[in-house]
Amino acid sequence: MGRAHADYAVLAPPEHSNTRRLRRVQLLKRVLDCLISALALAAAALALHGIDSTSKLPFKTFAPPSLSSAIIFFGGPSPPPVRGFLLCTVGAWLVGAAITTASPLFGPDNDTRAILSAATLLFYFKMSGEFFVPTFGLASALLAAQAAPVTAGPLQALRFLVSPWLAGHCALYAAAAVASRLRRQARVRLKRWEVQLGLRAGGALGRERDLRSIFARFDTSGNGFLEAGELKYALKAATGLEPSLEDCETLISMIDTDGDHVLALHEFVQLVTEEDLSERALSEAAKRAFSGGTGSLSGVPEPTRSLPSRGND
Protein backbone atom coordinates (compact mmCIF):
# COMPACT_ATOMS: atom_id res chain seq x y z
CA MET A 1 0.00 0.00 0.00
CA GLY A 2 2.83 2.34 0.90
CA ARG A 3 4.62 1.60 -2.40
CA ALA A 4 1.43 2.26 -4.39
CA HIS A 5 0.95 5.53 -2.61
CA ALA A 6 4.55 6.49 -3.38
CA ASP A 7 4.12 5.60 -7.06
CA TYR A 8 0.96 7.69 -7.22
CA ALA A 9 2.78 10.64 -5.68
CA VAL A 10 5.50 10.37 -8.31
CA LEU A 11 3.10 10.03 -11.25
CA ALA A 12 0.55 12.62 -10.10
CA PRO A 13 0.68 15.89 -12.08
CA PRO A 14 2.32 18.72 -10.14
CA GLU A 15 -0.87 20.85 -10.19
CA HIS A 16 -0.61 21.91 -6.56
CA SER A 17 2.97 23.06 -7.11
CA ASN A 18 1.93 25.04 -10.19
CA THR A 19 -0.97 26.58 -8.26
CA ARG A 20 1.41 27.78 -5.57
CA ARG A 21 3.76 29.18 -8.18
CA LEU A 22 0.84 30.91 -9.86
CA ARG A 23 -0.15 32.58 -6.60
CA ARG A 24 3.42 33.72 -6.03
CA VAL A 25 3.59 35.20 -9.53
CA GLN A 26 0.27 37.01 -8.99
CA LEU A 27 1.56 38.41 -5.69
CA LEU A 28 4.89 39.37 -7.29
CA LYS A 29 3.08 41.19 -10.10
CA ARG A 30 0.99 43.17 -7.62
CA VAL A 31 3.92 44.00 -5.33
CA LEU A 32 6.16 44.99 -8.24
CA ASP A 33 3.52 47.27 -9.74
CA CYS A 34 2.90 48.97 -6.38
CA LEU A 35 6.62 49.28 -5.71
CA ILE A 36 7.37 50.89 -9.07
CA SER A 37 4.50 53.36 -8.57
CA ALA A 38 5.59 54.33 -5.06
CA LEU A 39 9.28 54.65 -5.91
CA ALA A 40 8.55 56.66 -9.04
CA LEU A 41 6.33 59.08 -7.11
CA ALA A 42 8.95 59.51 -4.39
CA ALA A 43 11.78 59.98 -6.89
CA ALA A 44 9.86 62.57 -8.92
CA ALA A 45 8.73 64.57 -5.88
CA LEU A 46 12.16 64.48 -4.25
CA ALA A 47 13.77 65.58 -7.50
CA LEU A 48 11.47 68.59 -7.74
CA HIS A 49 12.09 69.43 -4.09
CA GLY A 50 15.83 69.13 -4.62
CA ILE A 51 15.71 71.42 -7.66
CA ASP A 52 13.87 74.05 -5.60
CA SER A 53 16.44 73.70 -2.80
CA THR A 54 19.29 74.59 -5.15
CA SER A 55 17.50 77.75 -6.34
CA LYS A 56 18.92 77.19 -9.83
CA LEU A 57 15.54 77.84 -11.48
CA PRO A 58 13.86 81.24 -11.33
CA PHE A 59 10.60 79.55 -10.32
CA LYS A 60 9.43 76.85 -7.94
CA THR A 61 8.37 73.38 -9.11
CA PHE A 62 7.17 71.71 -5.93
CA ALA A 63 4.33 72.41 -3.53
CA PRO A 64 3.13 69.89 -0.90
CA PRO A 65 -0.54 70.12 -2.04
CA SER A 66 0.52 68.65 -5.39
CA LEU A 67 1.27 65.32 -3.71
CA SER A 68 -2.45 64.51 -3.63
CA SER A 69 -2.53 64.87 -7.41
CA ALA A 70 0.65 62.80 -7.68
CA ILE A 71 -1.07 59.88 -5.97
CA ILE A 72 -3.77 60.01 -8.67
CA PHE A 73 -1.19 60.34 -11.46
CA PHE A 74 0.93 57.40 -10.29
CA GLY A 75 -1.82 55.24 -8.80
CA GLY A 76 -3.73 54.16 -11.90
CA PRO A 77 -2.55 52.04 -14.81
CA SER A 78 -1.74 55.32 -16.56
CA PRO A 79 -2.17 59.00 -15.69
CA PRO A 80 -5.77 60.23 -16.08
CA PRO A 81 -6.75 62.53 -18.97
CA VAL A 82 -5.39 66.05 -18.58
CA ARG A 83 -8.76 67.68 -19.26
CA GLY A 84 -10.22 66.88 -15.84
CA PHE A 85 -7.18 68.20 -14.02
CA LEU A 86 -7.13 71.45 -16.00
CA LEU A 87 -10.85 72.17 -15.62
CA CYS A 88 -10.77 71.49 -11.90
CA THR A 89 -7.57 73.54 -11.51
CA VAL A 90 -9.24 76.54 -13.14
CA GLY A 91 -12.25 76.17 -10.86
CA ALA A 92 -10.15 75.71 -7.72
CA TRP A 93 -8.01 78.74 -8.52
CA LEU A 94 -11.03 80.96 -9.21
CA VAL A 95 -12.73 79.86 -6.00
CA GLY A 96 -9.57 80.25 -3.92
CA ALA A 97 -8.69 83.63 -5.41
CA ALA A 98 -12.23 84.96 -5.02
CA ILE A 99 -12.59 83.90 -1.39
CA THR A 100 -9.09 85.15 -0.60
CA THR A 101 -10.00 88.56 -2.07
CA ALA A 102 -13.17 88.57 0.06
CA SER A 103 -11.27 87.59 3.21
CA PRO A 104 -12.12 90.82 5.07
CA LEU A 105 -15.76 89.70 5.08
CA PHE A 106 -14.87 86.59 7.08
CA GLY A 107 -12.42 88.09 9.54
CA PRO A 108 -9.89 85.69 11.08
CA ASP A 109 -12.14 82.63 10.64
CA ASN A 110 -10.13 80.43 8.25
CA ASP A 111 -12.41 77.43 8.82
CA THR A 112 -15.41 79.24 7.40
CA ARG A 113 -13.46 80.18 4.28
CA ALA A 114 -12.34 76.56 3.82
CA ILE A 115 -15.90 75.25 4.21
CA LEU A 116 -17.26 77.78 1.75
CA SER A 117 -14.47 76.93 -0.68
CA ALA A 118 -15.24 73.19 -0.47
CA ALA A 119 -18.96 73.75 -1.01
CA THR A 120 -18.37 76.04 -3.98
CA LEU A 121 -15.92 73.61 -5.54
CA LEU A 122 -18.36 70.73 -5.14
CA PHE A 123 -20.95 72.77 -7.03
CA TYR A 124 -18.37 73.49 -9.75
CA PHE A 125 -17.27 69.85 -9.97
CA LYS A 126 -20.84 68.64 -10.39
CA MET A 127 -21.68 71.27 -12.97
CA SER A 128 -18.54 70.58 -15.02
CA GLY A 129 -18.82 66.81 -14.69
CA GLU A 130 -15.15 66.55 -13.65
CA PHE A 131 -14.07 65.44 -10.17
CA PHE A 132 -10.34 65.87 -9.77
CA VAL A 133 -10.64 66.38 -6.02
CA PRO A 134 -6.92 66.98 -5.27
CA THR A 135 -7.24 70.40 -6.91
CA PHE A 136 -8.95 71.47 -3.70
CA GLY A 137 -5.36 71.68 -2.44
CA LEU A 138 -4.84 74.67 -4.74
CA ALA A 139 -7.78 76.51 -3.21
CA SER A 140 -6.57 75.55 0.27
CA ALA A 141 -3.08 76.85 -0.48
CA LEU A 142 -4.52 80.18 -1.55
CA LEU A 143 -6.59 80.32 1.63
CA ALA A 144 -3.93 79.14 4.07
CA ALA A 145 -2.61 81.75 6.45
CA GLN A 146 1.00 80.66 5.91
CA ALA A 147 0.61 81.14 2.15
CA ALA A 148 -0.77 84.66 2.51
CA PRO A 149 2.57 86.41 1.86
CA VAL A 150 2.97 84.40 -1.35
CA THR A 151 -0.57 84.76 -2.61
CA ALA A 152 -1.50 88.26 -1.47
CA GLY A 153 -3.44 89.79 -4.32
CA PRO A 154 -4.63 88.41 -7.69
CA LEU A 155 -1.23 88.81 -9.37
CA GLN A 156 0.57 86.75 -6.75
CA ALA A 157 -2.21 84.16 -6.82
CA LEU A 158 -1.73 83.87 -10.59
CA ARG A 159 2.00 83.40 -10.12
CA PHE A 160 1.34 80.64 -7.60
CA LEU A 161 -0.98 78.97 -10.13
CA VAL A 162 1.73 78.97 -12.82
CA SER A 163 4.56 78.09 -10.45
CA PRO A 164 4.74 75.87 -8.53
CA TRP A 165 1.25 74.47 -9.18
CA LEU A 166 1.16 73.96 -12.97
CA ALA A 167 4.93 73.62 -13.41
CA GLY A 168 5.16 70.95 -10.72
CA HIS A 169 2.12 69.08 -11.99
CA CYS A 170 3.49 68.97 -15.53
CA ALA A 171 6.70 67.40 -14.26
CA LEU A 172 4.83 64.91 -12.05
CA TYR A 173 2.47 63.97 -14.90
CA ALA A 174 5.39 63.33 -17.27
CA ALA A 175 7.13 61.18 -14.66
CA ALA A 176 3.91 59.23 -14.08
CA ALA A 177 3.58 58.59 -17.83
CA VAL A 178 7.11 57.16 -17.96
CA ALA A 179 6.49 55.06 -14.85
CA SER A 180 3.26 53.67 -16.33
CA ARG A 181 5.19 52.37 -19.35
CA LEU A 182 7.73 50.64 -17.12
CA ARG A 183 4.92 49.17 -15.00
CA ARG A 184 3.11 47.95 -18.09
CA GLN A 185 6.23 46.28 -19.45
CA ALA A 186 6.84 44.46 -16.15
CA ARG A 187 3.16 43.57 -15.76
CA VAL A 188 2.82 42.09 -19.24
CA ARG A 189 5.94 39.96 -18.95
CA LEU A 190 4.71 38.60 -15.63
CA LYS A 191 1.23 38.19 -17.09
CA ARG A 192 2.55 35.84 -19.74
CA TRP A 193 4.25 33.76 -17.05
CA GLU A 194 1.03 33.88 -15.05
CA VAL A 195 -0.98 32.62 -18.03
CA GLN A 196 1.35 29.67 -18.53
CA LEU A 197 1.25 28.70 -14.85
CA GLY A 198 -2.53 29.13 -14.78
CA LEU A 199 -2.92 26.66 -17.63
CA ARG A 200 -0.54 24.24 -15.96
CA ALA A 201 -2.44 24.47 -12.70
CA GLY A 202 -5.64 23.72 -14.58
CA GLY A 203 -4.08 20.76 -16.36
CA ALA A 204 -4.58 22.25 -19.83
CA LEU A 205 -0.96 22.83 -20.75
CA GLY A 206 0.27 20.50 -23.44
CA ARG A 207 -3.17 19.19 -24.37
CA GLU A 208 -3.68 20.57 -27.83
CA ARG A 209 -7.29 19.39 -27.90
CA ASP A 210 -8.14 21.61 -24.91
CA LEU A 211 -6.37 24.58 -26.43
CA ARG A 212 -8.19 24.08 -29.73
CA SER A 213 -11.51 23.86 -27.89
CA ILE A 214 -10.83 27.05 -25.94
CA PHE A 215 -9.70 28.82 -29.10
CA ALA A 216 -12.79 27.77 -31.07
CA ARG A 217 -15.21 28.67 -28.27
CA PHE A 218 -13.97 32.24 -27.97
CA ASP A 219 -13.39 32.90 -31.65
CA THR A 220 -16.79 34.60 -31.67
CA SER A 221 -16.30 36.17 -35.09
CA GLY A 222 -15.61 32.75 -36.57
CA ASN A 223 -12.72 34.01 -38.69
CA GLY A 224 -10.09 31.72 -37.21
CA PHE A 225 -8.37 34.38 -35.13
CA LEU A 226 -8.59 35.81 -31.62
CA GLU A 227 -8.71 39.58 -31.19
CA ALA A 228 -7.76 41.22 -27.90
CA GLY A 229 -11.31 41.17 -26.53
CA GLU A 230 -11.72 37.49 -27.41
CA LEU A 231 -8.32 36.60 -25.94
CA LYS A 232 -9.31 38.30 -22.67
CA TYR A 233 -12.21 35.91 -22.12
CA ALA A 234 -10.35 32.89 -23.50
CA LEU A 235 -7.61 33.36 -20.90
CA LYS A 236 -10.16 33.93 -18.15
CA ALA A 237 -11.99 30.70 -19.03
CA ALA A 238 -8.77 28.71 -19.32
CA THR A 239 -6.90 29.99 -16.28
CA GLY A 240 -9.30 31.94 -14.07
CA LEU A 241 -7.15 35.05 -14.63
CA GLU A 242 -8.70 38.36 -15.64
CA PRO A 243 -6.19 40.26 -17.79
CA SER A 244 -7.08 43.76 -18.88
CA LEU A 245 -7.83 44.52 -22.52
CA GLU A 246 -4.62 46.57 -22.65
CA ASP A 247 -2.60 43.61 -21.37
CA CYS A 248 -4.19 41.33 -23.97
CA GLU A 249 -3.27 43.75 -26.74
CA THR A 250 0.33 43.77 -25.56
CA LEU A 251 0.40 39.98 -25.21
CA ILE A 252 -0.74 39.76 -28.82
CA SER A 253 1.98 42.17 -29.93
CA MET A 254 4.59 40.03 -28.14
CA ILE A 255 3.64 36.81 -29.93
CA ASP A 256 2.10 38.03 -33.20
CA THR A 257 4.66 37.21 -35.88
CA ASP A 258 2.81 38.49 -38.95
CA GLY A 259 1.73 41.86 -37.52
CA ASP A 260 -2.01 41.49 -38.09
CA HIS A 261 -2.84 42.28 -34.40
CA VAL A 262 -4.74 39.02 -33.92
CA LEU A 263 -3.75 35.51 -32.83
CA ALA A 264 -4.03 32.44 -35.00
CA LEU A 265 -4.33 29.05 -33.34
CA HIS A 266 -0.63 28.26 -33.58
CA GLU A 267 0.20 31.65 -32.06
CA PHE A 268 -2.30 31.04 -29.25
CA VAL A 269 -0.66 27.68 -28.53
CA GLN A 270 2.74 29.37 -28.60
CA LEU A 271 1.54 32.03 -26.17
CA VAL A 272 0.39 29.57 -23.53
CA THR A 273 3.04 26.89 -23.90
CA GLU A 274 6.41 28.53 -24.54
CA GLU A 275 8.45 29.53 -21.53
CA ASP A 276 10.20 32.53 -23.04
CA LEU A 277 10.04 34.80 -26.04
CA SER A 278 13.04 35.21 -28.28
CA GLU A 279 15.09 38.38 -28.14
CA ARG A 280 13.62 39.40 -31.48
CA ALA A 281 10.05 39.09 -30.20
CA LEU A 282 10.85 41.08 -27.09
CA SER A 283 12.48 43.78 -29.20
CA GLU A 284 9.49 44.02 -31.50
CA ALA A 285 7.11 44.01 -28.54
CA ALA A 286 8.96 46.89 -26.92
CA LYS A 287 8.83 48.91 -30.12
CA ARG A 288 5.14 48.29 -30.72
CA ALA A 289 4.00 48.49 -27.11
CA PHE A 290 5.92 51.57 -26.00
CA SER A 291 6.34 53.75 -29.08
CA GLY A 292 2.66 54.52 -29.50
CA GLY A 293 1.82 51.66 -31.87
CA THR A 294 0.15 49.31 -29.40
CA GLY A 295 -3.51 48.58 -29.28
CA SER A 296 -4.59 49.01 -32.88
CA LEU A 297 -7.06 46.32 -33.83
CA SER A 298 -7.78 47.71 -37.27
CA GLY A 299 -5.93 44.94 -39.06
CA VAL A 300 -8.76 42.42 -38.81
CA PRO A 301 -8.09 39.54 -41.22
CA GLU A 302 -10.37 38.55 -44.03
CA PRO A 303 -12.96 35.86 -43.28
CA THR A 304 -11.44 33.68 -45.99
CA ARG A 305 -8.39 32.97 -43.83
CA SER A 306 -8.89 29.60 -42.22
CA LEU A 307 -7.90 28.08 -38.91
CA PRO A 308 -4.46 26.50 -39.16
CA SER A 309 -4.52 22.74 -39.40
CA ARG A 310 -3.16 20.46 -36.69
CA GLY A 311 -0.22 19.62 -38.86
CA ASN A 312 0.85 23.28 -39.10
CA ASP A 313 0.89 23.78 -35.33
CSV table of C-alpha atoms in Angstrom, one decimal:
chain,number,residue,atom,x,y,z
A,1,MET,CA,0.0,0.0,0.0
A,2,GLY,CA,2.8,2.3,0.9
A,3,ARG,CA,4.6,1.6,-2.4
A,4,ALA,CA,1.4,2.3,-4.4
A,5,HIS,CA,0.9,5.5,-2.6
A,6,ALA,CA,4.5,6.5,-3.4
A,7,ASP,CA,4.1,5.6,-7.1
A,8,TYR,CA,1.0,7.7,-7.2
A,9,ALA,CA,2.8,10.6,-5.7
A,10,VAL,CA,5.5,10.4,-8.3
A,11,LEU,CA,3.1,10.0,-11.2
A,12,ALA,CA,0.5,12.6,-10.1
A,13,PRO,CA,0.7,15.9,-12.1
A,14,PRO,CA,2.3,18.7,-10.1
A,15,GLU,CA,-0.9,20.9,-10.2
A,16,HIS,CA,-0.6,21.9,-6.6
A,17,SER,CA,3.0,23.1,-7.1
A,18,ASN,CA,1.9,25.0,-10.2
A,19,THR,CA,-1.0,26.6,-8.3
A,20,ARG,CA,1.4,27.8,-5.6
A,21,ARG,CA,3.8,29.2,-8.2
A,22,LEU,CA,0.8,30.9,-9.9
A,23,ARG,CA,-0.2,32.6,-6.6
A,24,ARG,CA,3.4,33.7,-6.0
A,25,VAL,CA,3.6,35.2,-9.5
A,26,GLN,CA,0.3,37.0,-9.0
A,27,LEU,CA,1.6,38.4,-5.7
A,28,LEU,CA,4.9,39.4,-7.3
A,29,LYS,CA,3.1,41.2,-10.1
A,30,ARG,CA,1.0,43.2,-7.6
A,31,VAL,CA,3.9,44.0,-5.3
A,32,LEU,CA,6.2,45.0,-8.2
A,33,ASP,CA,3.5,47.3,-9.7
A,34,CYS,CA,2.9,49.0,-6.4
A,35,LEU,CA,6.6,49.3,-5.7
A,36,ILE,CA,7.4,50.9,-9.1
A,37,SER,CA,4.5,53.4,-8.6
A,38,ALA,CA,5.6,54.3,-5.1
A,39,LEU,CA,9.3,54.6,-5.9
A,40,ALA,CA,8.5,56.7,-9.0
A,41,LEU,CA,6.3,59.1,-7.1
A,42,ALA,CA,8.9,59.5,-4.4
A,43,ALA,CA,11.8,60.0,-6.9
A,44,ALA,CA,9.9,62.6,-8.9
A,45,ALA,CA,8.7,64.6,-5.9
A,46,LEU,CA,12.2,64.5,-4.2
A,47,ALA,CA,13.8,65.6,-7.5
A,48,LEU,CA,11.5,68.6,-7.7
A,49,HIS,CA,12.1,69.4,-4.1
A,50,GLY,CA,15.8,69.1,-4.6
A,51,ILE,CA,15.7,71.4,-7.7
A,52,ASP,CA,13.9,74.0,-5.6
A,53,SER,CA,16.4,73.7,-2.8
A,54,THR,CA,19.3,74.6,-5.1
A,55,SER,CA,17.5,77.8,-6.3
A,56,LYS,CA,18.9,77.2,-9.8
A,57,LEU,CA,15.5,77.8,-11.5
A,58,PRO,CA,13.9,81.2,-11.3
A,59,PHE,CA,10.6,79.6,-10.3
A,60,LYS,CA,9.4,76.9,-7.9
A,61,THR,CA,8.4,73.4,-9.1
A,62,PHE,CA,7.2,71.7,-5.9
A,63,ALA,CA,4.3,72.4,-3.5
A,64,PRO,CA,3.1,69.9,-0.9
A,65,PRO,CA,-0.5,70.1,-2.0
A,66,SER,CA,0.5,68.7,-5.4
A,67,LEU,CA,1.3,65.3,-3.7
A,68,SER,CA,-2.5,64.5,-3.6
A,69,SER,CA,-2.5,64.9,-7.4
A,70,ALA,CA,0.7,62.8,-7.7
A,71,ILE,CA,-1.1,59.9,-6.0
A,72,ILE,CA,-3.8,60.0,-8.7
A,73,PHE,CA,-1.2,60.3,-11.5
A,74,PHE,CA,0.9,57.4,-10.3
A,75,GLY,CA,-1.8,55.2,-8.8
A,76,GLY,CA,-3.7,54.2,-11.9
A,77,PRO,CA,-2.6,52.0,-14.8
A,78,SER,CA,-1.7,55.3,-16.6
A,79,PRO,CA,-2.2,59.0,-15.7
A,80,PRO,CA,-5.8,60.2,-16.1
A,81,PRO,CA,-6.8,62.5,-19.0
A,82,VAL,CA,-5.4,66.1,-18.6
A,83,ARG,CA,-8.8,67.7,-19.3
A,84,GLY,CA,-10.2,66.9,-15.8
A,85,PHE,CA,-7.2,68.2,-14.0
A,86,LEU,CA,-7.1,71.5,-16.0
A,87,LEU,CA,-10.8,72.2,-15.6
A,88,CYS,CA,-10.8,71.5,-11.9
A,89,THR,CA,-7.6,73.5,-11.5
A,90,VAL,CA,-9.2,76.5,-13.1
A,91,GLY,CA,-12.3,76.2,-10.9
A,92,ALA,CA,-10.2,75.7,-7.7
A,93,TRP,CA,-8.0,78.7,-8.5
A,94,LEU,CA,-11.0,81.0,-9.2
A,95,VAL,CA,-12.7,79.9,-6.0
A,96,GLY,CA,-9.6,80.2,-3.9
A,97,ALA,CA,-8.7,83.6,-5.4
A,98,ALA,CA,-12.2,85.0,-5.0
A,99,ILE,CA,-12.6,83.9,-1.4
A,100,THR,CA,-9.1,85.2,-0.6
A,101,THR,CA,-10.0,88.6,-2.1
A,102,ALA,CA,-13.2,88.6,0.1
A,103,SER,CA,-11.3,87.6,3.2
A,104,PRO,CA,-12.1,90.8,5.1
A,105,LEU,CA,-15.8,89.7,5.1
A,106,PHE,CA,-14.9,86.6,7.1
A,107,GLY,CA,-12.4,88.1,9.5
A,108,PRO,CA,-9.9,85.7,11.1
A,109,ASP,CA,-12.1,82.6,10.6
A,110,ASN,CA,-10.1,80.4,8.2
A,111,ASP,CA,-12.4,77.4,8.8
A,112,THR,CA,-15.4,79.2,7.4
A,113,ARG,CA,-13.5,80.2,4.3
A,114,ALA,CA,-12.3,76.6,3.8
A,115,ILE,CA,-15.9,75.2,4.2
A,116,LEU,CA,-17.3,77.8,1.7
A,117,SER,CA,-14.5,76.9,-0.7
A,118,ALA,CA,-15.2,73.2,-0.5
A,119,ALA,CA,-19.0,73.7,-1.0
A,120,THR,CA,-18.4,76.0,-4.0
A,121,LEU,CA,-15.9,73.6,-5.5
A,122,LEU,CA,-18.4,70.7,-5.1
A,123,PHE,CA,-20.9,72.8,-7.0
A,124,TYR,CA,-18.4,73.5,-9.7
A,125,PHE,CA,-17.3,69.9,-10.0
A,126,LYS,CA,-20.8,68.6,-10.4
A,127,MET,CA,-21.7,71.3,-13.0
A,128,SER,CA,-18.5,70.6,-15.0
A,129,GLY,CA,-18.8,66.8,-14.7
A,130,GLU,CA,-15.2,66.5,-13.7
A,131,PHE,CA,-14.1,65.4,-10.2
A,132,PHE,CA,-10.3,65.9,-9.8
A,133,VAL,CA,-10.6,66.4,-6.0
A,134,PRO,CA,-6.9,67.0,-5.3
A,135,THR,CA,-7.2,70.4,-6.9
A,136,PHE,CA,-8.9,71.5,-3.7
A,137,GLY,CA,-5.4,71.7,-2.4
A,138,LEU,CA,-4.8,74.7,-4.7
A,139,ALA,CA,-7.8,76.5,-3.2
A,140,SER,CA,-6.6,75.5,0.3
A,141,ALA,CA,-3.1,76.8,-0.5
A,142,LEU,CA,-4.5,80.2,-1.5
A,143,LEU,CA,-6.6,80.3,1.6
A,144,ALA,CA,-3.9,79.1,4.1
A,145,ALA,CA,-2.6,81.8,6.4
A,146,GLN,CA,1.0,80.7,5.9
A,147,ALA,CA,0.6,81.1,2.2
A,148,ALA,CA,-0.8,84.7,2.5
A,149,PRO,CA,2.6,86.4,1.9
A,150,VAL,CA,3.0,84.4,-1.3
A,151,THR,CA,-0.6,84.8,-2.6
A,152,ALA,CA,-1.5,88.3,-1.5
A,153,GLY,CA,-3.4,89.8,-4.3
A,154,PRO,CA,-4.6,88.4,-7.7
A,155,LEU,CA,-1.2,88.8,-9.4
A,156,GLN,CA,0.6,86.8,-6.7
A,157,ALA,CA,-2.2,84.2,-6.8
A,158,LEU,CA,-1.7,83.9,-10.6
A,159,ARG,CA,2.0,83.4,-10.1
A,160,PHE,CA,1.3,80.6,-7.6
A,161,LEU,CA,-1.0,79.0,-10.1
A,162,VAL,CA,1.7,79.0,-12.8
A,163,SER,CA,4.6,78.1,-10.5
A,164,PRO,CA,4.7,75.9,-8.5
A,165,TRP,CA,1.2,74.5,-9.2
A,166,LEU,CA,1.2,74.0,-13.0
A,167,ALA,CA,4.9,73.6,-13.4
A,168,GLY,CA,5.2,71.0,-10.7
A,169,HIS,CA,2.1,69.1,-12.0
A,170,CYS,CA,3.5,69.0,-15.5
A,171,ALA,CA,6.7,67.4,-14.3
A,172,LEU,CA,4.8,64.9,-12.1
A,173,TYR,CA,2.5,64.0,-14.9
A,174,ALA,CA,5.4,63.3,-17.3
A,175,ALA,CA,7.1,61.2,-14.7
A,176,ALA,CA,3.9,59.2,-14.1
A,177,ALA,CA,3.6,58.6,-17.8
A,178,VAL,CA,7.1,57.2,-18.0
A,179,ALA,CA,6.5,55.1,-14.9
A,180,SER,CA,3.3,53.7,-16.3
A,181,ARG,CA,5.2,52.4,-19.3
A,182,LEU,CA,7.7,50.6,-17.1
A,183,ARG,CA,4.9,49.2,-15.0
A,184,ARG,CA,3.1,48.0,-18.1
A,185,GLN,CA,6.2,46.3,-19.5
A,186,ALA,CA,6.8,44.5,-16.2
A,187,ARG,CA,3.2,43.6,-15.8
A,188,VAL,CA,2.8,42.1,-19.2
A,189,ARG,CA,5.9,40.0,-19.0
A,190,LEU,CA,4.7,38.6,-15.6
A,191,LYS,CA,1.2,38.2,-17.1
A,192,ARG,CA,2.6,35.8,-19.7
A,193,TRP,CA,4.2,33.8,-17.0
A,194,GLU,CA,1.0,33.9,-15.1
A,195,VAL,CA,-1.0,32.6,-18.0
A,196,GLN,CA,1.3,29.7,-18.5
A,197,LEU,CA,1.2,28.7,-14.9
A,198,GLY,CA,-2.5,29.1,-14.8
A,199,LEU,CA,-2.9,26.7,-17.6
A,200,ARG,CA,-0.5,24.2,-16.0
A,201,ALA,CA,-2.4,24.5,-12.7
A,202,GLY,CA,-5.6,23.7,-14.6
A,203,GLY,CA,-4.1,20.8,-16.4
A,204,ALA,CA,-4.6,22.3,-19.8
A,205,LEU,CA,-1.0,22.8,-20.8
A,206,GLY,CA,0.3,20.5,-23.4
A,207,ARG,CA,-3.2,19.2,-24.4
A,208,GLU,CA,-3.7,20.6,-27.8
A,209,ARG,CA,-7.3,19.4,-27.9
A,210,ASP,CA,-8.1,21.6,-24.9
A,211,LEU,CA,-6.4,24.6,-26.4
A,212,ARG,CA,-8.2,24.1,-29.7
A,213,SER,CA,-11.5,23.9,-27.9
A,214,ILE,CA,-10.8,27.1,-25.9
A,215,PHE,CA,-9.7,28.8,-29.1
A,216,ALA,CA,-12.8,27.8,-31.1
A,217,ARG,CA,-15.2,28.7,-28.3
A,218,PHE,CA,-14.0,32.2,-28.0
A,219,ASP,CA,-13.4,32.9,-31.6
A,220,THR,CA,-16.8,34.6,-31.7
A,221,SER,CA,-16.3,36.2,-35.1
A,222,GLY,CA,-15.6,32.8,-36.6
A,223,ASN,CA,-12.7,34.0,-38.7
A,224,GLY,CA,-10.1,31.7,-37.2
A,225,PHE,CA,-8.4,34.4,-35.1
A,226,LEU,CA,-8.6,35.8,-31.6
A,227,GLU,CA,-8.7,39.6,-31.2
A,228,ALA,CA,-7.8,41.2,-27.9
A,229,GLY,CA,-11.3,41.2,-26.5
A,230,GLU,CA,-11.7,37.5,-27.4
A,231,LEU,CA,-8.3,36.6,-25.9
A,232,LYS,CA,-9.3,38.3,-22.7
A,233,TYR,CA,-12.2,35.9,-22.1
A,234,ALA,CA,-10.4,32.9,-23.5
A,235,LEU,CA,-7.6,33.4,-20.9
A,236,LYS,CA,-10.2,33.9,-18.2
A,237,ALA,CA,-12.0,30.7,-19.0
A,238,ALA,CA,-8.8,28.7,-19.3
A,239,THR,CA,-6.9,30.0,-16.3
A,240,GLY,CA,-9.3,31.9,-14.1
A,241,LEU,CA,-7.2,35.1,-14.6
A,242,GLU,CA,-8.7,38.4,-15.6
A,243,PRO,CA,-6.2,40.3,-17.8
A,244,SER,CA,-7.1,43.8,-18.9
A,245,LEU,CA,-7.8,44.5,-22.5
A,246,GLU,CA,-4.6,46.6,-22.7
A,247,ASP,CA,-2.6,43.6,-21.4
A,248,CYS,CA,-4.2,41.3,-24.0
A,249,GLU,CA,-3.3,43.8,-26.7
A,250,THR,CA,0.3,43.8,-25.6
A,251,LEU,CA,0.4,40.0,-25.2
A,252,ILE,CA,-0.7,39.8,-28.8
A,253,SER,CA,2.0,42.2,-29.9
A,254,MET,CA,4.6,40.0,-28.1
A,255,ILE,CA,3.6,36.8,-29.9
A,256,ASP,CA,2.1,38.0,-33.2
A,257,THR,CA,4.7,37.2,-35.9
A,258,ASP,CA,2.8,38.5,-38.9
A,259,GLY,CA,1.7,41.9,-37.5
A,260,ASP,CA,-2.0,41.5,-38.1
A,261,HIS,CA,-2.8,42.3,-34.4
A,262,VAL,CA,-4.7,39.0,-33.9
A,263,LEU,CA,-3.7,35.5,-32.8
A,264,ALA,CA,-4.0,32.4,-35.0
A,265,LEU,CA,-4.3,29.0,-33.3
A,266,HIS,CA,-0.6,28.3,-33.6
A,267,GLU,CA,0.2,31.7,-32.1
A,268,PHE,CA,-2.3,31.0,-29.3
A,269,VAL,CA,-0.7,27.7,-28.5
A,270,GLN,CA,2.7,29.4,-28.6
A,271,LEU,CA,1.5,32.0,-26.2
A,272,VAL,CA,0.4,29.6,-23.5
A,273,THR,CA,3.0,26.9,-23.9
A,274,GLU,CA,6.4,28.5,-24.5
A,275,GLU,CA,8.4,29.5,-21.5
A,276,ASP,CA,10.2,32.5,-23.0
A,277,LEU,CA,10.0,34.8,-26.0
A,278,SER,CA,13.0,35.2,-28.3
A,279,GLU,CA,15.1,38.4,-28.1
A,280,ARG,CA,13.6,39.4,-31.5
A,281,ALA,CA,10.1,39.1,-30.2
A,282,LEU,CA,10.9,41.1,-27.1
A,283,SER,CA,12.5,43.8,-29.2
A,284,GLU,CA,9.5,44.0,-31.5
A,285,ALA,CA,7.1,44.0,-28.5
A,286,ALA,CA,9.0,46.9,-26.9
A,287,LYS,CA,8.8,48.9,-30.1
A,288,ARG,CA,5.1,48.3,-30.7
A,289,ALA,CA,4.0,48.5,-27.1
A,290,PHE,CA,5.9,51.6,-26.0
A,291,SER,CA,6.3,53.7,-29.1
A,292,GLY,CA,2.7,54.5,-29.5
A,293,GLY,CA,1.8,51.7,-31.9
A,294,THR,CA,0.1,49.3,-29.4
A,295,GLY,CA,-3.5,48.6,-29.3
A,296,SER,CA,-4.6,49.0,-32.9
A,297,LEU,CA,-7.1,46.3,-33.8
A,298,SER,CA,-7.8,47.7,-37.3
A,299,GLY,CA,-5.9,44.9,-39.1
A,300,VAL,CA,-8.8,42.4,-38.8
A,301,PRO,CA,-8.1,39.5,-41.2
A,302,GLU,CA,-10.4,38.6,-44.0
A,303,PRO,CA,-13.0,35.9,-43.3
A,304,THR,CA,-11.4,33.7,-46.0
A,305,ARG,CA,-8.4,33.0,-43.8
A,306,SER,CA,-8.9,29.6,-42.2
A,307,LEU,CA,-7.9,28.1,-38.9
A,308,PRO,CA,-4.5,26.5,-39.2
A,309,SER,CA,-4.5,22.7,-39.4
A,310,ARG,CA,-3.2,20.5,-36.7
A,311,GLY,CA,-0.2,19.6,-38.9
A,312,ASN,CA,0.8,23.3,-39.1
A,313,ASP,CA,0.9,23.8,-35.3
